[in-house]
Coordinates of C-alpha atoms in Angstrom, one line a residue:
M1 CA 0.0 -0.2 -0.2
K2 CA 1.8 3.6 -0.4
K3 CA 3.0 5.7 1.7
S4 CA -0.3 8.1 0.8
S5 CA -3.0 6.4 1.8
K6 CA -1.9 4.7 4.9
I7 CA -0.9 8.4 6.2
K8 CA -4.7 8.8 5.2
I9 CA -6.0 6.2 6.9
A10 CA -4.3 7.1 10.4
K11 CA -5.3 10.9 9.7
T12 CA -9.1 9.5 9.3
V13 CA -8.8 7.8 12.3
R14 CA -7.8 10.4 14.6
T15 CA -10.5 12.3 13.4
I16 CA -13.1 9.5 14.2
G17 CA -11.4 9.6 17.6
R18 CA -12.2 13.1 18.1
I19 CA -15.8 12.5 17.1
L20 CA -16.7 10.2 18.9
T21 CA -15.5 11.5 22.4
P22 CA -18.9 13.6 22.6
L23 CA -20.9 10.6 21.6
G24 CA -19.3 8.8 24.9
F25 CA -16.4 6.5 23.3
T26 CA -13.0 6.2 23.0
L27 CA -10.8 4.6 20.7
A28 CA -8.2 2.1 21.2
A29 CA -4.3 3.0 21.1
Y30 CA -3.6 -0.7 19.2
Q31 CA -5.7 -0.9 15.6
P32 CA -5.5 -4.7 14.6
H33 CA -8.4 -4.2 11.6
V34 CA -6.5 -1.5 10.2
T35 CA -3.2 -3.3 9.8
G36 CA -1.6 -5.8 7.0
E37 CA -3.9 -6.9 4.2
R38 CA -6.5 -5.2 5.9
K39 CA -5.7 -1.7 5.2
I40 CA -6.8 -2.3 1.5
K41 CA -10.7 -2.4 3.3
S42 CA -10.0 0.4 5.6
L43 CA -9.4 3.2 3.0
T44 CA -13.1 3.1 2.6
K45 CA -14.6 1.7 5.8
L46 CA -13.0 0.9 9.1
V47 CA -13.4 -1.3 11.6
L48 CA -11.8 -0.1 14.9
I49 CA -11.9 -0.8 18.7
G50 CA -13.0 0.9 21.4
Q51 CA -14.8 2.1 24.9
N52 CA -17.7 3.3 26.4
Q53 CA -18.0 5.6 29.5
K54 CA -17.8 1.9 31.5
N55 CA -14.7 1.4 29.7
K56 CA -16.2 -1.7 27.9
K57 CA -14.8 -2.6 24.9
V58 CA -17.0 -1.8 21.5
I59 CA -16.7 -2.7 17.5
I60 CA -17.2 0.7 16.1
K61 CA -17.9 0.2 11.9
T62 CA -17.8 3.6 10.2
S63 CA -18.3 4.9 6.9
R64 CA -18.7 8.5 5.0
V65 CA -18.8 6.6 1.7
A66 CA -22.0 6.3 0.2
A67 CA -21.7 2.9 -1.3
E68 CA -20.5 1.6 2.2
K69 CA -23.1 3.4 4.3
K70 CA -25.7 1.7 2.3
K71 CA -23.9 -1.8 3.1
M72 CA -23.9 -0.5 6.6
I73 CA -27.6 0.7 6.6
L74 CA -28.5 -3.0 5.2
E75 CA -26.0 -5.1 7.7
R76 CA -27.8 -3.6 10.2
R77 CA -31.1 -4.5 8.9
I78 CA -30.0 -8.1 8.6
R79 CA -28.4 -8.3 12.1
Q80 CA -32.0 -7.1 13.9
E81 CA -33.7 -10.0 11.8
L82 CA -31.2 -12.2 13.3
E83 CA -31.5 -11.1 17.3
Q84 CA -34.8 -11.8 16.7
L85 CA -34.4 -14.9 15.5
S86 CA -31.9 -15.8 18.1
Q87 CA -34.2 -15.6 20.7
T88 CA -35.8 -18.5 20.0
V89 CA -32.7 -20.2 18.0
K90 CA -30.5 -22.2 20.0
G91 CA -27.0 -21.5 19.0
L92 CA -27.8 -17.9 16.6
L93 CA -26.1 -16.1 18.6
I94 CA -24.9 -12.5 17.9
P95 CA -24.0 -9.0 19.7
S96 CA -25.6 -6.7 21.1
E97 CA -26.1 -3.1 18.9
I98 CA -24.7 -0.2 21.5
Y99 CA -25.2 3.0 19.0
F100 CA -26.6 3.7 15.1
G101 CA -26.5 6.9 14.1
Q102 CA -24.3 9.6 11.8
K103 CA -22.1 12.6 13.0
N104 CA -20.2 14.7 11.2
G105 CA -20.6 12.9 7.6
F106 CA -19.6 9.5 9.0
L107 CA -22.1 6.5 9.9
F108 CA -21.7 5.0 12.7
F109 CA -22.5 1.1 13.9
I110 CA -21.3 0.1 17.1
T111 CA -21.8 -3.2 18.6
E112 CA -20.7 -5.0 21.8
F113 CA -17.2 -6.4 21.7
I114 CA -17.1 -10.4 22.2
D115 CA -14.4 -11.3 24.9
Q116 CA -12.5 -14.4 23.7
P117 CA -10.7 -15.5 26.4
K118 CA -9.6 -18.8 24.9
V119 CA -8.9 -18.1 20.6
F120 CA -10.8 -20.7 18.3
V121 CA -7.4 -22.6 17.5
A122 CA -6.3 -22.3 21.2
H123 CA -9.3 -25.6 21.8
N124 CA -8.4 -29.3 20.7
L125 CA -10.1 -30.6 17.3
K126 CA -13.1 -31.8 19.7
E127 CA -13.8 -28.5 20.5
Q128 CA -13.9 -27.1 17.6
F129 CA -15.7 -29.4 16.1
A130 CA -18.4 -29.6 18.9
M131 CA -18.7 -25.7 18.5
V132 CA -18.3 -25.2 14.6
K133 CA -21.3 -28.1 14.1
K134 CA -23.8 -26.2 16.4
A135 CA -23.4 -22.8 15.4
I136 CA -23.8 -23.9 11.8
E137 CA -26.5 -26.6 12.3
S138 CA -28.6 -23.9 14.1
Q139 CA -28.4 -22.0 10.7
E140 CA -29.5 -25.0 8.5
A141 CA -32.4 -25.5 10.7
I142 CA -33.9 -21.9 9.8
N143 CA -34.9 -22.2 6.2
L144 CA -37.3 -19.2 4.5
E145 CA -41.2 -20.6 5.3
S146 CA -39.7 -20.6 9.5
F147 CA -37.8 -17.5 9.1
H148 CA -41.2 -16.0 7.8
A149 CA -42.8 -17.1 10.6
K150 CA -40.7 -15.6 13.0
T151 CA -40.0 -12.1 11.3
G152 CA -42.5 -11.3 9.9
N153 CA -43.1 -11.8 5.7
G154 CA -40.1 -10.0 3.6
S155 CA -36.0 -10.1 4.9
A156 CA -33.5 -7.7 4.4
C157 CA -31.3 -11.2 3.8
P158 CA -29.9 -11.9 -0.1
V159 CA -31.9 -15.0 -1.2
F160 CA -29.9 -17.2 -3.7
T161 CA -31.2 -20.2 -5.4
E162 CA -29.0 -22.3 -8.2
K163 CA -29.6 -19.2 -10.7
E164 CA -28.2 -16.5 -8.4
Y165 CA -24.7 -19.2 -7.9
L166 CA -24.7 -19.6 -11.7
T167 CA -24.7 -16.1 -12.5
E168 CA -22.2 -15.0 -10.1
L169 CA -19.9 -18.6 -10.6
N170 CA -19.5 -17.4 -13.9
R171 CA -19.1 -13.3 -12.8
Q172 CA -16.1 -14.1 -11.2
I173 CA -14.4 -16.4 -13.5
D174 CA -15.0 -14.1 -16.2
F175 CA -13.7 -11.5 -14.1
I176 CA -10.5 -13.7 -13.7
N177 CA -10.2 -14.6 -17.2
Q178 CA -9.9 -11.1 -18.2
N179 CA -7.5 -9.9 -15.2
C180 CA -5.3 -13.3 -15.0
P181 CA -4.1 -14.1 -18.4
N182 CA -2.9 -18.1 -17.6
K183 CA -3.9 -20.4 -20.0
N184 CA -4.1 -23.5 -17.4
L185 CA -6.2 -21.4 -15.1
R186 CA -8.4 -21.0 -17.6
E187 CA -9.0 -24.3 -18.8
T188 CA -9.7 -25.1 -15.3
L189 CA -11.8 -22.5 -14.9
A190 CA -14.0 -23.9 -17.9
T191 CA -14.4 -27.6 -16.6
A192 CA -15.6 -26.2 -13.0
Q193 CA -18.2 -24.3 -14.7
K194 CA -19.3 -27.3 -16.8
V195 CA -19.4 -29.3 -13.6
F196 CA -21.4 -26.6 -11.7
Q197 CA -23.8 -26.4 -14.9
E198 CA -24.3 -29.7 -14.8
K199 CA -24.9 -29.9 -10.8
K200 CA -27.2 -27.3 -11.2
G201 CA -30.1 -29.9 -10.2
L202 CA -28.3 -30.9 -6.8
V203 CA -27.7 -27.2 -5.9
S204 CA -31.0 -26.4 -6.0
R205 CA -32.1 -29.4 -4.1
Y206 CA -30.2 -27.9 -0.9
C207 CA -31.2 -24.1 -1.0
G208 CA -33.6 -21.7 1.3
H209 CA -31.6 -22.3 4.6
L210 CA -29.8 -20.0 6.6
I211 CA -26.1 -19.6 5.7
H212 CA -23.3 -17.0 6.6
D213 CA -21.4 -16.9 3.3
D214 CA -18.1 -16.0 4.8
F215 CA -17.7 -18.4 8.1
C216 CA -14.6 -18.8 9.8
P217 CA -12.6 -17.6 12.4
H218 CA -12.4 -14.0 11.9
N219 CA -16.4 -13.6 11.8
F220 CA -16.9 -15.4 14.8
R221 CA -16.2 -15.1 18.6
I222 CA -15.7 -17.9 20.8
N223 CA -16.9 -17.1 24.4
N224 CA -17.2 -19.8 27.1
G225 CA -17.7 -22.4 24.2
R226 CA -20.6 -20.7 22.5
V227 CA -19.9 -19.1 18.8
F228 CA -21.1 -15.3 18.1
F229 CA -21.4 -14.6 14.7
L230 CA -20.0 -11.6 13.1
D231 CA -20.4 -9.8 9.6
Y232 CA -24.4 -9.3 9.5
T233 CA -24.0 -9.1 5.6
A234 CA -22.7 -12.3 5.0
A235 CA -26.1 -13.8 6.3
H236 CA -27.9 -15.0 3.4
F237 CA -31.1 -18.1 2.4
G238 CA -29.1 -20.2 0.1
N239 CA -27.6 -23.7 0.0
K240 CA -26.9 -24.9 3.3
Y241 CA -23.2 -26.0 2.4
V242 CA -22.2 -22.8 1.7
T243 CA -21.0 -22.3 4.9
W244 CA -19.5 -25.7 5.2
A245 CA -17.8 -25.0 2.0
R246 CA -16.2 -21.8 3.2
L247 CA -14.9 -23.4 6.6
L248 CA -13.8 -26.3 4.9
N249 CA -11.9 -24.0 2.4
Y250 CA -10.3 -22.0 5.5
M251 CA -9.5 -24.9 7.3
T252 CA -7.5 -26.7 4.3
L253 CA -5.0 -23.6 4.5
H254 CA -4.9 -23.0 8.8
N255 CA -6.3 -26.3 10.3
P256 CA -6.3 -29.7 8.0
G257 CA -6.9 -31.7 11.4
L258 CA -9.9 -29.9 11.7
E259 CA -10.7 -30.3 7.8
K260 CA -10.4 -34.0 7.7
M261 CA -12.8 -34.3 10.9
I262 CA -15.3 -32.5 9.5
L263 CA -15.3 -34.6 6.4
Q264 CA -15.1 -37.7 8.3
D265 CA -17.9 -36.7 10.4
F266 CA -19.9 -35.7 6.6
K267 CA -18.9 -39.0 5.5
K268 CA -20.5 -41.2 8.4
N269 CA -23.7 -39.1 8.9
R270 CA -24.7 -37.7 5.4
S271 CA -25.6 -39.2 2.2
K272 CA -23.6 -39.4 -1.1
D273 CA -25.6 -36.6 -2.1
D274 CA -25.1 -34.6 0.4
L275 CA -21.1 -35.2 -0.1
E276 CA -21.3 -34.4 -3.7
C277 CA -23.3 -30.7 -3.2
L278 CA -20.6 -29.8 -0.7
R279 CA -17.8 -30.7 -3.1
I280 CA -20.2 -28.1 -5.7
L281 CA -20.1 -25.6 -3.2
R282 CA -16.5 -26.1 -2.1
I283 CA -15.9 -25.5 -5.9
Y284 CA -17.5 -22.2 -6.2
K285 CA -16.5 -20.7 -3.4
T286 CA -12.3 -21.6 -4.4
I287 CA -13.2 -19.6 -7.5
F288 CA -13.9 -16.7 -5.3
L289 CA -10.9 -17.3 -3.4
I290 CA -9.6 -17.0 -7.0
M291 CA -10.8 -14.3 -8.1
Y292 CA -10.3 -12.2 -4.5
Y293 CA -6.6 -12.4 -4.6
V294 CA -6.6 -12.4 -8.3
K295 CA -8.3 -8.5 -7.7
I296 CA -6.0 -8.2 -4.9
S297 CA -3.0 -8.4 -7.2
K298 CA -4.2 -5.2 -8.3
K299 CA -3.7 -3.2 -5.9
T300 CA -1.0 -4.7 -4.1
S301 CA 3.4 -4.6 -5.1
G302 CA 6.7 -6.5 -3.5
N303 CA 6.1 -9.1 -0.9
L304 CA 2.0 -8.6 -0.6
L305 CA 1.5 -9.5 -4.3
K306 CA 4.6 -12.1 -4.5
L307 CA 2.3 -13.6 -1.7
T308 CA -0.8 -13.1 -3.8
K309 CA 0.5 -15.0 -6.8
V310 CA 1.2 -18.0 -4.2
R311 CA -1.5 -17.8 -2.5
I312 CA -3.2 -17.8 -6.6
N313 CA -1.3 -21.1 -7.2
F314 CA -2.5 -22.8 -4.2
W315 CA -5.9 -22.3 -4.9
H316 CA -5.7 -22.9 -8.7
D317 CA -4.0 -26.7 -7.4
F318 CA -6.7 -27.4 -4.8
L319 CA -9.5 -26.3 -7.4
Q320 CA -8.1 -28.9 -9.6
K321 CA -8.3 -31.8 -7.4
L322 CA -11.9 -30.6 -6.1
L323 CA -12.5 -31.7 -10.0
Q324 CA -10.9 -34.6 -9.5
N325 CA -13.1 -35.2 -6.6
K326 CA -10.1 -36.0 -4.1
T327 CA -10.5 -35.0 -0.6
L328 CA -8.0 -34.4 2.2
E329 CA -7.7 -38.1 2.8
H330 CA -6.1 -38.4 -0.8
R331 CA -4.4 -35.3 -1.4

């Protein structure tokens, strides 16, 4: 990232600190969410750690960019709907809202900070598995019909059917092909496109469930063995295996032991069609990761660019294995 961008972010953080003081909030000295790769997103939207007048930690999301404000308003609406559900659905836990409003051109969305005395990876594999299984299955139990019965007709959550997934897949592939001139990758993506098209009926069968499109450790926190969901804009109604697919792809890189345990449980307790649908959605989420890193590669340089290219190659290789139906045990 350019030095001018870093200076801009630091200046904006100081401005926000001054705005928050009359509202009863102060910023922490160290802000982990504006460091490293996350600085790229901080140019338009900031996620900061602060505290209220009672010295209780809070999470502060803020932006003065119109498009980001619109997303924050949507995020709040989704959070409010999930809050209604959390009153009756066990395992669906979300932080409480503390403040929402505009000040000096900035929109602020402030929620409670969920203390995490023991990070997710510090738990043993059995504990990790039990926690994520309970959290994800609490979502799977909610479909559009039951959701409307609890919250009334209509929802702020996007609804994805197999048609939306295919449209999004095609969009991602087009972006990759236009911005990453790699013949082998192009051929792999064409194969993936064909496979997803052939499996549309299977994808459709498992749609209509509440899912979290980005369910991995940076989007949930553990407190007393309970999983609290973060990033409410990732809440959708769609294929029930999207949440599992995202988590498994993350664990492929960061925690293969948990990936193996989840896959073994699936083989033992779910049908062949469930397993196949999971594979198809992992293909979908892997292509998203490739697109994401191709996009990042256009905004980075130096060592971060080198790392981004390594990640693109890694996920391309992994995509090929998924297309060959090679699970963790076979890799």
